[in-house]
mmCIF file of C-alpha atoms in Angstrom:
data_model
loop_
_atom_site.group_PDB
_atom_site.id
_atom_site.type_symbol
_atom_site.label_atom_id
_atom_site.label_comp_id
_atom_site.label_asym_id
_atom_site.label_seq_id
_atom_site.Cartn_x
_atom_site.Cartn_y
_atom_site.Cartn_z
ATOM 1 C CA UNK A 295 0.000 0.000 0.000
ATOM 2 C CA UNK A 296 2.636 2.430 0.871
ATOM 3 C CA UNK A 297 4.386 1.749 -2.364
ATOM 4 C CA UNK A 298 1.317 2.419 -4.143
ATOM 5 C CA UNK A 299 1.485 5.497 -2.497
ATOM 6 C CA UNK A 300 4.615 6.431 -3.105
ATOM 7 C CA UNK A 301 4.150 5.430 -6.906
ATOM 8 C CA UNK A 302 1.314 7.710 -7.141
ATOM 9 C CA UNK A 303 3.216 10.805 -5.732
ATOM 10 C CA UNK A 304 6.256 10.325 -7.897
ATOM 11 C CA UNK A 305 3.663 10.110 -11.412
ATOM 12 C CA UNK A 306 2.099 13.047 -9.878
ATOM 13 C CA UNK A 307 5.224 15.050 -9.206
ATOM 14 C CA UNK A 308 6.630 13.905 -12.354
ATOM 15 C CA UNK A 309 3.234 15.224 -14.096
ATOM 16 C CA UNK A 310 3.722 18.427 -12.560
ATOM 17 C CA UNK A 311 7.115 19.142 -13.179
ATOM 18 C CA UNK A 312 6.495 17.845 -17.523
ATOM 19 C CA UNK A 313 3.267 19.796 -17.799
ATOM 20 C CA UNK A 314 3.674 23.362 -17.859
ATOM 21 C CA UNK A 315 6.846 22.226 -20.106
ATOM 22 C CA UNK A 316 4.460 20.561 -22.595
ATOM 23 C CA UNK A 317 2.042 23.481 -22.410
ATOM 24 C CA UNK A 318 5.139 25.923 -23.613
ATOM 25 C CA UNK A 319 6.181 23.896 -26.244
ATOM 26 C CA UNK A 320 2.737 23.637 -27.211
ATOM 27 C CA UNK A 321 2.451 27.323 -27.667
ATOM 28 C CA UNK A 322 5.719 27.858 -29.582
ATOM 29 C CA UNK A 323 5.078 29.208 -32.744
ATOM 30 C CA UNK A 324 6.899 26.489 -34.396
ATOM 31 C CA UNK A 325 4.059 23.930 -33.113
ATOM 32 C CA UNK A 326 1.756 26.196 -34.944
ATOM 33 C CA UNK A 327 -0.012 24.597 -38.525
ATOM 34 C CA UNK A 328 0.723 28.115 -40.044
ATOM 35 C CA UNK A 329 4.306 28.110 -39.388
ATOM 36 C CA UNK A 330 6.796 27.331 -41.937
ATOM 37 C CA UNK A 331 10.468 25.856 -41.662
ATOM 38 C CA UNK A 332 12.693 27.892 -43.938
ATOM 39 C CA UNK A 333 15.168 25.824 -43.039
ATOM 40 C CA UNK A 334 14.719 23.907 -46.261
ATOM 41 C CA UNK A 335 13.679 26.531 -48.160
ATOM 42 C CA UNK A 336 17.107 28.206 -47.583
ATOM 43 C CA UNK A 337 19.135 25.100 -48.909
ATOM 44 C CA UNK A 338 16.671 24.954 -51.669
ATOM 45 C CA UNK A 339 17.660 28.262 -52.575
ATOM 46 C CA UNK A 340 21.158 27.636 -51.903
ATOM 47 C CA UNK A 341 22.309 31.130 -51.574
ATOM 48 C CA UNK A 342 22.862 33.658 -49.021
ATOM 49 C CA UNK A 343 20.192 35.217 -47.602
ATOM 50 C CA UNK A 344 19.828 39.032 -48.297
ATOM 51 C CA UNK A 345 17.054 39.862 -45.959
ATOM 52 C CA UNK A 346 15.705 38.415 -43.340
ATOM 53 C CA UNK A 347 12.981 39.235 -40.913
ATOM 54 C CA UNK A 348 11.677 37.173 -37.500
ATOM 55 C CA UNK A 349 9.053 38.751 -35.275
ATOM 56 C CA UNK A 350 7.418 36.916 -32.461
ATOM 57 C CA UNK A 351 5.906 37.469 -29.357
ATOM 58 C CA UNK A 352 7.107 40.672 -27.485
ATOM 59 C CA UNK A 353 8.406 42.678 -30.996
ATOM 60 C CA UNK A 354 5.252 41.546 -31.928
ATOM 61 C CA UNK A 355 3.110 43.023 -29.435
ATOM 62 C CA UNK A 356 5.767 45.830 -28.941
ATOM 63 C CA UNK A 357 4.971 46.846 -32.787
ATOM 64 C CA UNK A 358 1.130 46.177 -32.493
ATOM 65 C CA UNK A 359 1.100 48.871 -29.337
ATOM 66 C CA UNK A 360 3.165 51.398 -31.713
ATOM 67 C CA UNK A 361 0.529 50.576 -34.457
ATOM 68 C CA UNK A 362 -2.333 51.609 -31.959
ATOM 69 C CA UNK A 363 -0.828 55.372 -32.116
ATOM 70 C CA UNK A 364 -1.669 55.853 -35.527
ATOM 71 C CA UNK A 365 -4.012 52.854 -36.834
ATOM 72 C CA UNK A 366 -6.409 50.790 -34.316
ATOM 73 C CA UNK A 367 -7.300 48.147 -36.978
ATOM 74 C CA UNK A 368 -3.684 47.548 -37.637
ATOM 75 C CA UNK A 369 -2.859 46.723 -34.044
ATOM 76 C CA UNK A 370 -6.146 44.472 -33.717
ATOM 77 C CA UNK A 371 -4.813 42.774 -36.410
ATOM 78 C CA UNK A 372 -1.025 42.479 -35.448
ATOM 79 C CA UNK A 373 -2.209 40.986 -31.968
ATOM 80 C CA UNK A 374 -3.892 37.831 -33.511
ATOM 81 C CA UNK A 375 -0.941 37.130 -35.321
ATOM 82 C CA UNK A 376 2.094 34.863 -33.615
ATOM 83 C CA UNK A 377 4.685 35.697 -36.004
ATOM 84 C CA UNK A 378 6.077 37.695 -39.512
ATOM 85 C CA UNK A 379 9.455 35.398 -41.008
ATOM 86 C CA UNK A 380 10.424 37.151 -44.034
ATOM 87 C CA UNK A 381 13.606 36.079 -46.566
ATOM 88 C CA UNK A 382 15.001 37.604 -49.540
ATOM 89 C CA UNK A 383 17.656 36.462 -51.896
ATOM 90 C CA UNK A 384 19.773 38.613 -54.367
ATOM 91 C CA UNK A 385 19.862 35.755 -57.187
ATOM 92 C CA UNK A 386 20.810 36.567 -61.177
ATOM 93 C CA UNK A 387 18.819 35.086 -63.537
ATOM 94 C CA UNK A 388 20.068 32.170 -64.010
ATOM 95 C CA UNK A 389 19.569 31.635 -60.237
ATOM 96 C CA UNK A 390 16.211 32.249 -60.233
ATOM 97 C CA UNK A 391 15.274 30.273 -63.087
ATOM 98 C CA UNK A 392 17.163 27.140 -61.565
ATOM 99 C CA UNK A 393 15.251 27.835 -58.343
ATOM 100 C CA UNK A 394 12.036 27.912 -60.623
ATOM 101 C CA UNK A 395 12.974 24.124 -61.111
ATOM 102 C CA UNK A 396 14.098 22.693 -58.215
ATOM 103 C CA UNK A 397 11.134 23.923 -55.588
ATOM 104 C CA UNK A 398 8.323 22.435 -57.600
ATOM 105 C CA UNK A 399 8.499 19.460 -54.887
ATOM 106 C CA UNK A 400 8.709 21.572 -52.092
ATOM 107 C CA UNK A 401 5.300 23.102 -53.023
ATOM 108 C CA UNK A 402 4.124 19.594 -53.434
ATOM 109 C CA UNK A 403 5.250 18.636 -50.370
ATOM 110 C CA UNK A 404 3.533 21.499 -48.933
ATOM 111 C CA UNK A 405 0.200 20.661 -50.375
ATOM 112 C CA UNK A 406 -0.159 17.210 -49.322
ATOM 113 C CA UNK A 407 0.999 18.269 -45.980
ATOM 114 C CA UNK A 408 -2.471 19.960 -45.537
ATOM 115 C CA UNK A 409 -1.179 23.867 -47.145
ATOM 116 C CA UNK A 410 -3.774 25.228 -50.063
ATOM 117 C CA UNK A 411 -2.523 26.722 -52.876
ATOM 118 C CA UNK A 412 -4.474 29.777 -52.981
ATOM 119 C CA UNK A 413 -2.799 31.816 -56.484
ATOM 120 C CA UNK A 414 -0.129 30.481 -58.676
ATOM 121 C CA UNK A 415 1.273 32.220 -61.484
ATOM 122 C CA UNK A 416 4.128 31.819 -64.025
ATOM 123 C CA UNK A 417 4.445 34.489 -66.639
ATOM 124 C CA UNK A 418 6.985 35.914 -68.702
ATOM 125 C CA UNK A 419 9.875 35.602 -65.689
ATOM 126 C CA UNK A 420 7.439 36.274 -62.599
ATOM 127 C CA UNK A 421 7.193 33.185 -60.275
ATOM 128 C CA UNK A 422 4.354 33.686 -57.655
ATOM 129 C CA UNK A 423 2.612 30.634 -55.293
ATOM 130 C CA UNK A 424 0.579 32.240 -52.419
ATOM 131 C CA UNK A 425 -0.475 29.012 -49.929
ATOM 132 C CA UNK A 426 -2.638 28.809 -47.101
ATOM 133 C CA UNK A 427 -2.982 26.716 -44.272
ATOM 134 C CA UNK A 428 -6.694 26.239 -42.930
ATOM 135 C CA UNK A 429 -6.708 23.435 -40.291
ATOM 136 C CA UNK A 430 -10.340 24.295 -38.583
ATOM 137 C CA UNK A 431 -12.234 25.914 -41.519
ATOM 138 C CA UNK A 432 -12.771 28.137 -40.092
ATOM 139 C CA UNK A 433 -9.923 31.049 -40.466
ATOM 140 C CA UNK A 434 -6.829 31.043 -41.849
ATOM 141 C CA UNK A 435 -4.358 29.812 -39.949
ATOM 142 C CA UNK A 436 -0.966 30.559 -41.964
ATOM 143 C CA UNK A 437 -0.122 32.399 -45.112
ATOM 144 C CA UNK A 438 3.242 31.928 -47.068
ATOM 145 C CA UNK A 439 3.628 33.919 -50.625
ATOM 146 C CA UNK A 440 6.714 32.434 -52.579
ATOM 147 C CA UNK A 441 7.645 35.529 -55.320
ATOM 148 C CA UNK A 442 10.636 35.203 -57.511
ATOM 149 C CA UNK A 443 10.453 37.909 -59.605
ATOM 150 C CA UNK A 444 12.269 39.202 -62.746
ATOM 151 C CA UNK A 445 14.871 41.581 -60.753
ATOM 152 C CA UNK A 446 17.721 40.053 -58.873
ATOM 153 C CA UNK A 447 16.157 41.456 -55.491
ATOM 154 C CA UNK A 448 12.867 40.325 -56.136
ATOM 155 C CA UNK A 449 13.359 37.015 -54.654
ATOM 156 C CA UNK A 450 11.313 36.832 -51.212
ATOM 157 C CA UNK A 451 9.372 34.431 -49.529
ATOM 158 C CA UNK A 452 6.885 35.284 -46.384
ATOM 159 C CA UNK A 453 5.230 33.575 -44.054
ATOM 160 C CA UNK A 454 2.820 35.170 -42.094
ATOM 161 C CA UNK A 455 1.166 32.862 -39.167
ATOM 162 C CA UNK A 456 -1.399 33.674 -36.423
ATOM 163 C CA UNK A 457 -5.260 34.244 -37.417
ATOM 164 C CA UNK A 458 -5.114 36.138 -40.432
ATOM 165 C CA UNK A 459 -7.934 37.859 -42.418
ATOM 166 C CA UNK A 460 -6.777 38.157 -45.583
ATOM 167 C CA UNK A 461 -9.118 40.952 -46.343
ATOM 168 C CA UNK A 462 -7.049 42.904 -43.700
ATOM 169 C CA UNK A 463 -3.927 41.928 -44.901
ATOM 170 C CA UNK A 464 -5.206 43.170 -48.922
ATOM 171 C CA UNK A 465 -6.966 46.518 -46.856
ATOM 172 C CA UNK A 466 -3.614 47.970 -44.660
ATOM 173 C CA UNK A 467 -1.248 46.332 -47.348
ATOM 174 C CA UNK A 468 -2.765 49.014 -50.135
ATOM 175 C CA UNK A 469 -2.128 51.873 -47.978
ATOM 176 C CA UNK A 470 1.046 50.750 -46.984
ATOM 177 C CA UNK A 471 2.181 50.191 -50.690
ATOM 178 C CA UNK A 472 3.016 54.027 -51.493
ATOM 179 C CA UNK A 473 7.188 53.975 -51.166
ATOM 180 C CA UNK A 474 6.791 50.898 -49.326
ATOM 181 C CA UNK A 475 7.611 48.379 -51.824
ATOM 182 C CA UNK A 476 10.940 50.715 -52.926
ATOM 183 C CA UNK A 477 13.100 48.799 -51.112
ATOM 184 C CA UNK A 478 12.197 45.849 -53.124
ATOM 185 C CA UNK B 210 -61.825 84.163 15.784
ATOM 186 C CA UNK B 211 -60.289 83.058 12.602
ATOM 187 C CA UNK B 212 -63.250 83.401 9.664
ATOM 188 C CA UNK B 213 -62.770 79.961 8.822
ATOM 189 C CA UNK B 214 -63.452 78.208 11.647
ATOM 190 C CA UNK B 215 -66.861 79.884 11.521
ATOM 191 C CA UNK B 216 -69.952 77.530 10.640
ATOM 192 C CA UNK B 217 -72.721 79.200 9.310
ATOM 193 C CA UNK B 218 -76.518 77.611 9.578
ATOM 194 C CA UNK B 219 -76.938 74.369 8.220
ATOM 195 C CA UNK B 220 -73.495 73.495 8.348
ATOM 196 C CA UNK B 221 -72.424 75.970 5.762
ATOM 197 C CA UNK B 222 -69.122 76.694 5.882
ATOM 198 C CA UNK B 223 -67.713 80.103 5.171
ATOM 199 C CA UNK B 224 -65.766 78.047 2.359
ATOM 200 C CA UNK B 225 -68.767 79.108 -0.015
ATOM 201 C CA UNK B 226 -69.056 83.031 0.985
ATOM 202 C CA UNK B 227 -66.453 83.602 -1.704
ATOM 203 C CA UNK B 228 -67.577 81.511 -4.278
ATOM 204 C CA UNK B 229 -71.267 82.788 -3.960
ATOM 205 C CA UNK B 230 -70.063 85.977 -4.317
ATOM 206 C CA UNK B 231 -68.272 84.774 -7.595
ATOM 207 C CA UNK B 232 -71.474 83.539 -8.729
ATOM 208 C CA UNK B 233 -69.279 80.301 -8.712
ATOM 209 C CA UNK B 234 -71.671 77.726 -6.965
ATOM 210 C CA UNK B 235 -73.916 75.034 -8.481
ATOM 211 C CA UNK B 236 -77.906 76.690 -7.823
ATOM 212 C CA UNK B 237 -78.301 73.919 -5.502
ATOM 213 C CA UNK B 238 -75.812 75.554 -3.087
ATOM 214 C CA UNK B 239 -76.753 79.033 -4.000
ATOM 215 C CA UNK B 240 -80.151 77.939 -2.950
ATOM 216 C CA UNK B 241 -78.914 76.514 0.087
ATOM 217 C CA UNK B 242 -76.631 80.130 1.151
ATOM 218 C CA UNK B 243 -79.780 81.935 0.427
ATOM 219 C CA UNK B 244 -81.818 80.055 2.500
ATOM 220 C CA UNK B 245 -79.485 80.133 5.195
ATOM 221 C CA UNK B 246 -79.083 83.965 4.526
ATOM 222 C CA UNK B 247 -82.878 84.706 4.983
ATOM 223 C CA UNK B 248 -82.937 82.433 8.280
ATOM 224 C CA UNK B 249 -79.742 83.451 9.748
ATOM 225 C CA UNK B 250 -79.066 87.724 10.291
ATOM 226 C CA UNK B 251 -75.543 86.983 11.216
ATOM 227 C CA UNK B 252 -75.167 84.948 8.194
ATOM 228 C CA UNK B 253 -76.893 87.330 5.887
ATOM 229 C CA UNK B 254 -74.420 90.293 8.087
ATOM 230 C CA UNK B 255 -71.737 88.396 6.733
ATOM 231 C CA UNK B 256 -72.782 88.317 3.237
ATOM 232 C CA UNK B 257 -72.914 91.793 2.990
ATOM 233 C CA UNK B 258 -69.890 92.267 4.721
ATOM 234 C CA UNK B 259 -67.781 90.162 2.255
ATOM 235 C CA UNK B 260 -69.539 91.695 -0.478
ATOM 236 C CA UNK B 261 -68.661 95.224 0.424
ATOM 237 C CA UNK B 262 -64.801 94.711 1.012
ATOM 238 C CA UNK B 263 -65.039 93.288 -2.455
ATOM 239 C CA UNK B 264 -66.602 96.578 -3.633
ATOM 240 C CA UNK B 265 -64.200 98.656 -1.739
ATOM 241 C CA UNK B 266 -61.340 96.585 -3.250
ATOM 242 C CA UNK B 267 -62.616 97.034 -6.749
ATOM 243 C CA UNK B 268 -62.992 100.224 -6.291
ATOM 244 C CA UNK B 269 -59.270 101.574 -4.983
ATOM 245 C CA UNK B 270 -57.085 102.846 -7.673
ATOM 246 C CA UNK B 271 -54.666 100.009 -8.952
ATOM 247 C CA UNK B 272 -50.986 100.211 -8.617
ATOM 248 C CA UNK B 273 -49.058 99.636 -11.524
ATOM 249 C CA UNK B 274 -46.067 97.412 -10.661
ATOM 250 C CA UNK B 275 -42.228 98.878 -11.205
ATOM 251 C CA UNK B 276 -40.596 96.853 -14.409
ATOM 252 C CA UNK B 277 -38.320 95.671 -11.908
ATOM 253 C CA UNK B 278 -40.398 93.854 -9.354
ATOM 254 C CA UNK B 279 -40.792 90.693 -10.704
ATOM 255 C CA UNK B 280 -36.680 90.242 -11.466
ATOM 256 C CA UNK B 281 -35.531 91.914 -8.692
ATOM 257 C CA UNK B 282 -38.068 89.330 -6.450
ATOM 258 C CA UNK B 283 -36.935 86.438 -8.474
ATOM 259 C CA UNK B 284 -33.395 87.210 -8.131
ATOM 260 C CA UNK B 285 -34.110 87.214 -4.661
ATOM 261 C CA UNK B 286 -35.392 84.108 -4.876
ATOM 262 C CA UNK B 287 -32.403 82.257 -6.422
ATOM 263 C CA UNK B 288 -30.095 84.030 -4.037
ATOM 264 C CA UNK B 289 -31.873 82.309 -1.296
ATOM 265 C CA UNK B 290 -32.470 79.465 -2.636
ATOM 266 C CA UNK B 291 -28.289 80.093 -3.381
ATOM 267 C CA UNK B 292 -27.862 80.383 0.317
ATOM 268 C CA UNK B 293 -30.333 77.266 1.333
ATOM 269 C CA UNK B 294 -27.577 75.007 -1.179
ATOM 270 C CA UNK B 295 -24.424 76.698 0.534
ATOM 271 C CA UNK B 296 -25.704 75.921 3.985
ATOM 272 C CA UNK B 297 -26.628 72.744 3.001
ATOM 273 C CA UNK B 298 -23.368 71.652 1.630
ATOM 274 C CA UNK B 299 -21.216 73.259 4.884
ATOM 275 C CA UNK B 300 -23.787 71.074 6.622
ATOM 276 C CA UNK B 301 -22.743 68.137 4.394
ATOM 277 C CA UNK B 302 -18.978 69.054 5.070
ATOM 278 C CA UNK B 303 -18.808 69.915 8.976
ATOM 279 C CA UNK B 304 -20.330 66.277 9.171
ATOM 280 C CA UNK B 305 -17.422 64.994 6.652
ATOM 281 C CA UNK B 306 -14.845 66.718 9.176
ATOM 282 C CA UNK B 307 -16.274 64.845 12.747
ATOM 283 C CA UNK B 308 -13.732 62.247 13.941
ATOM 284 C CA UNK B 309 -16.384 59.666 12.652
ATOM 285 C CA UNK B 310 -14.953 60.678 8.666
ATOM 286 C CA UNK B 311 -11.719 62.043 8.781
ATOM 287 C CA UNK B 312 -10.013 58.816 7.381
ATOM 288 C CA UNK B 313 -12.919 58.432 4.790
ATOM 289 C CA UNK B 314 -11.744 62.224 3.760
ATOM 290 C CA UNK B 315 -8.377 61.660 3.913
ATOM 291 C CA UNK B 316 -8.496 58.535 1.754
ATOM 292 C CA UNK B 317 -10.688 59.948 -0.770
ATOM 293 C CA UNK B 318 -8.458 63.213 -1.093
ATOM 294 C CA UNK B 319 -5.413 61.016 -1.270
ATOM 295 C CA UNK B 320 -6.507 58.957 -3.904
ATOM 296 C CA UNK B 321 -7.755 61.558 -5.780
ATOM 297 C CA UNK B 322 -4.428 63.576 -5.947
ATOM 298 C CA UNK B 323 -2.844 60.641 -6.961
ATOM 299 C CA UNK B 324 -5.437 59.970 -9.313
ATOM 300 C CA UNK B 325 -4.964 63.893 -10.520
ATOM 301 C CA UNK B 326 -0.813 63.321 -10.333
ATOM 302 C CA UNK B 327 -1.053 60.099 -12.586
ATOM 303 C CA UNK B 328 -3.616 62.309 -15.521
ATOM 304 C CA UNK B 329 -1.339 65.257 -15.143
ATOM 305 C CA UNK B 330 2.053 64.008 -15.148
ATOM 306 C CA UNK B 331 1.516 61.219 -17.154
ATOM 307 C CA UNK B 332 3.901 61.125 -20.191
ATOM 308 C CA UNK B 333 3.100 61.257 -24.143
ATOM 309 C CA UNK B 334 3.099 57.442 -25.228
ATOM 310 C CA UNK B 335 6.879 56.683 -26.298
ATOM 311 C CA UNK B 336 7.226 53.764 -28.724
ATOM 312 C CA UNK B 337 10.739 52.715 -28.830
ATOM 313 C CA UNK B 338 12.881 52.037 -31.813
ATOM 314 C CA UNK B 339 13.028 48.725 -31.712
ATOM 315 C CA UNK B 340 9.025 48.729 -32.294
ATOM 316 C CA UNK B 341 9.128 51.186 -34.553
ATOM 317 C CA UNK B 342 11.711 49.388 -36.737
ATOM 318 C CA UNK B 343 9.387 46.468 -36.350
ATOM 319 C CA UNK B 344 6.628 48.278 -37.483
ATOM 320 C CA UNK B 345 8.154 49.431 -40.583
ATOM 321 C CA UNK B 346 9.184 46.172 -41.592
ATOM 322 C CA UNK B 347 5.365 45.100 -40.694
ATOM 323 C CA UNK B 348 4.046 47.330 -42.968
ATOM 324 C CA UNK B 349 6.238 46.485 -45.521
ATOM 325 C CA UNK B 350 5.439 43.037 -45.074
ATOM 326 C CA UNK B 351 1.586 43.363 -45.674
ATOM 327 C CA UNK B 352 2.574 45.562 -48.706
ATOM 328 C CA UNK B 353 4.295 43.267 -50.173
ATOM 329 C CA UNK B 354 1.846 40.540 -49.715
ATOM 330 C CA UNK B 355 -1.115 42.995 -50.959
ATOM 331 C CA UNK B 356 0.694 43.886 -54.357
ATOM 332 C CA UNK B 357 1.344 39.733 -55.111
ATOM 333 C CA UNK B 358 -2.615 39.401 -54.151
ATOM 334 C CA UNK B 359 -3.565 42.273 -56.107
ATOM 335 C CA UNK B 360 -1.081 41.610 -59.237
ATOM 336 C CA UNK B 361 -1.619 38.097 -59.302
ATOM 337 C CA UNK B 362 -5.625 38.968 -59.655
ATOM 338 C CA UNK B 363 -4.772 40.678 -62.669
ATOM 339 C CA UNK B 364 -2.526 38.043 -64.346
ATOM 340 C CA UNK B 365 -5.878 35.935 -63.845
ATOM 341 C CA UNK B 366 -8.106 38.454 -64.983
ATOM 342 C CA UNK B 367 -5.337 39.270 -68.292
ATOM 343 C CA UNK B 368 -3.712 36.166 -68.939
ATOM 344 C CA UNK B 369 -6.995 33.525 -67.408
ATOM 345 C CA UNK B 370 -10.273 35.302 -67.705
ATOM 346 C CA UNK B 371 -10.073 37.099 -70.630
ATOM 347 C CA UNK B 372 -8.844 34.948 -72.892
ATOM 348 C CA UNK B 373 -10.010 31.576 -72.201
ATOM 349 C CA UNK B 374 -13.053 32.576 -70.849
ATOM 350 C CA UNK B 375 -14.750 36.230 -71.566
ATOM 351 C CA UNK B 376 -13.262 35.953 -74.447
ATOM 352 C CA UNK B 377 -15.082 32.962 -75.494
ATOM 353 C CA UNK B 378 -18.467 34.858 -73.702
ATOM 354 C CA UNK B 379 -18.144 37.885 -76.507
ATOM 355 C CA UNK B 380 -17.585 36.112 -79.375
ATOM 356 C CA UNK B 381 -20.854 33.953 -78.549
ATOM 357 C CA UNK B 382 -22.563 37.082 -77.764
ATOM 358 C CA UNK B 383 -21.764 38.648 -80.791
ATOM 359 C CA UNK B 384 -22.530 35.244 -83.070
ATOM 360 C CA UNK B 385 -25.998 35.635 -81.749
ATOM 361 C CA UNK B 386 -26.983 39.312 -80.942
ATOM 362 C CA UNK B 387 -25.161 40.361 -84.552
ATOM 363 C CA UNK B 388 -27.940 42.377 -86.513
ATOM 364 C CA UNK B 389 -25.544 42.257 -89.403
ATOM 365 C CA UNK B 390 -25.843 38.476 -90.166
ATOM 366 C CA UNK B 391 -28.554 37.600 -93.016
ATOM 367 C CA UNK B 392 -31.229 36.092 -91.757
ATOM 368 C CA UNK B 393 -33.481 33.335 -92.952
ATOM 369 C CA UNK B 394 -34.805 34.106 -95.879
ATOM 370 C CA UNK B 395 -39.085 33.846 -96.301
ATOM 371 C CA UNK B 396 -40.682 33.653 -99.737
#
């Protein structure tokens, strides 16, 4: 009896002490569905990256509460997100078109893995696939946009994760656009 | 003796003088003063008494009030009214000051200079650079994503739509709205 006891207080200190370990790693953005690993994306690419951009959790909220100055809806909408990655390449043409042909399989690996491609387009040197990730059905979970585009800086992919609305996203992104985009 | 504690016969009460005089009474009580006045001399005294102050009232010269009068008493009325509220609130605050409320007072003033303190002094929101920086890259961000959306729209609507599909749409349109096309031809 006193062994069951003591078995019983060990699994129950044992729970305690693995639980609120679980529960973090549960929450960590790379546990999310709308999170993607650029990881292989970057040896895909196989070239140094030119620009890179990670927010998360405190810069995240840090820049929602500067967005609340100047534009409520913006804020709303940063706070439901859990994180911005952003990479860009500097590739030649060459480059880009070899990347054009080696990350079909990513994208298929992608789709069976439960992403939706959402817009794909290949004309005259411009290489766009925008994919979502809806696990519920009921929002949008995760957004990546894959553009390689006919400059040598146009290369960037995004991923965007959190609860999006992409009729936010299109609304602010317009009236961001003016000079925005000049750095691209 | 006060005129209204007076009874006259049959119960009357002095109540109706006036209004009989005013020719304000149903006839049934008319009839009944009347009656009362022919029975009663001290009744009937009264009568004419009331009736001839009237007449004497009527008849003085009426005063014509100064423009004044009515503002001057009404301002006198809000100025004590005025004074009624001012007493009322010392009232209100001697009672505040006893022993009994001090600390009550003293809380309530504490809190509400540090209330006051914390409006006053508190500082502009500051967003630091780090956020800022953030921000910008945010925006950029959404930008960027908004011009694929939108451009990507129109390679449908250039290179999908039109073509391969209003295209098509027209050209059907025009085969069989075309007023230019002969027609079957009727003998």
């Amino acid at each position: 009896m006193n062994m069951n006891y003591r078995t019983l207080f060990l699994a129950l200190t044992f729970a305690l002490l693995v639980l609120p370990a679980g529960l973090s790693s549960a929450q960590r953005i790379e546990n999310l569905p709308g999170y993607f690993d650029f990881d292989e994306l970057e040896r895909i690419v196989g070239a140094e990256t030119t620009l890179e951009v990670n927010f998360k959790g405190a810069i995240l909220r840090m820049a929602a509460e500067a967005a609340r100055i100047e534009d409520d809806t913006l804020a709303d909408m940063l706070l439901k997100l859990k994180g911005i990655q952003v990479r860009g390449y500097t590739l030649d043409r060459d480059a880009r078109k070899a990347l054009e042909n080696r990350i079909g399989p990513l994208f298929r690996q992608m789709t069976d893995g439960g992403w939706e491609r959402v817009v794909r387009v290949r004309n005259d040197g411009e290489f766009v696939e925008m994919l979502i990730r809806d696990t519920t059905g009921e929002r949008v979970e995760g957004l990546i946009v894959f553009v390689i585009g006919g400059g040598e800086n146009e290369t960037v992919f995004v991923n965007i994760v959190g609860e999006i609305d992409p009729e936010d996203i299109g609304r602010l992104g317009r009236r961001f656009r003016i000079g925005a985009l000049e750095v691209l | 003796m006060n005129w209204s504690d007076q009874q006259t016969p049959d119960n009357l009460p002095d109540a109706l003088i006036e209004p009989f005089l005013d020719g304000a009474l149903t006839p049934e009580e008319r009839d009944r003063v009347l009656a009362a006045a022919s029975r009663d001399a001290d009744f009937a005294a009264q009568l004419v008494l009331a009736r001839s102050i009237r007449e004497a009232l009527r008849s003085m010269p009426s005063a014509v009030a100064p423009a004044d009068l009515v503002p001057s008493v009404m301002g006198e009325v809000r100025r004590d009214r005025w004074r009624q509220f001012v007493r009322q609130l010392q009232g209100r605050l001697r009672m505040l000051t006893t022993v009994d409320f001090r600390p009550v007072l003293a809380t309530a003033t504490l809190v509400a200079v540090i209330v006051a303190g914390a409006l006053l002094g508190r500082p502009a929101p500051t967003v630091s650079p780090e956020a800022e920086a953030a921000l910008a890259q945010i925006k950029w961000t959404l930008a960027l994503v908004s011009e694929v959306t939108e451009r990507s729209t129109d390679h449908i609507r250039r290179d999908v739509l039109e073509p391969h599909v209003l295209g098509h749409i027209r050209s059907a349109a025009h085969d069989v709205f075309d007023d230019s096309r002969p027609g079957p031809v009727v003998n």
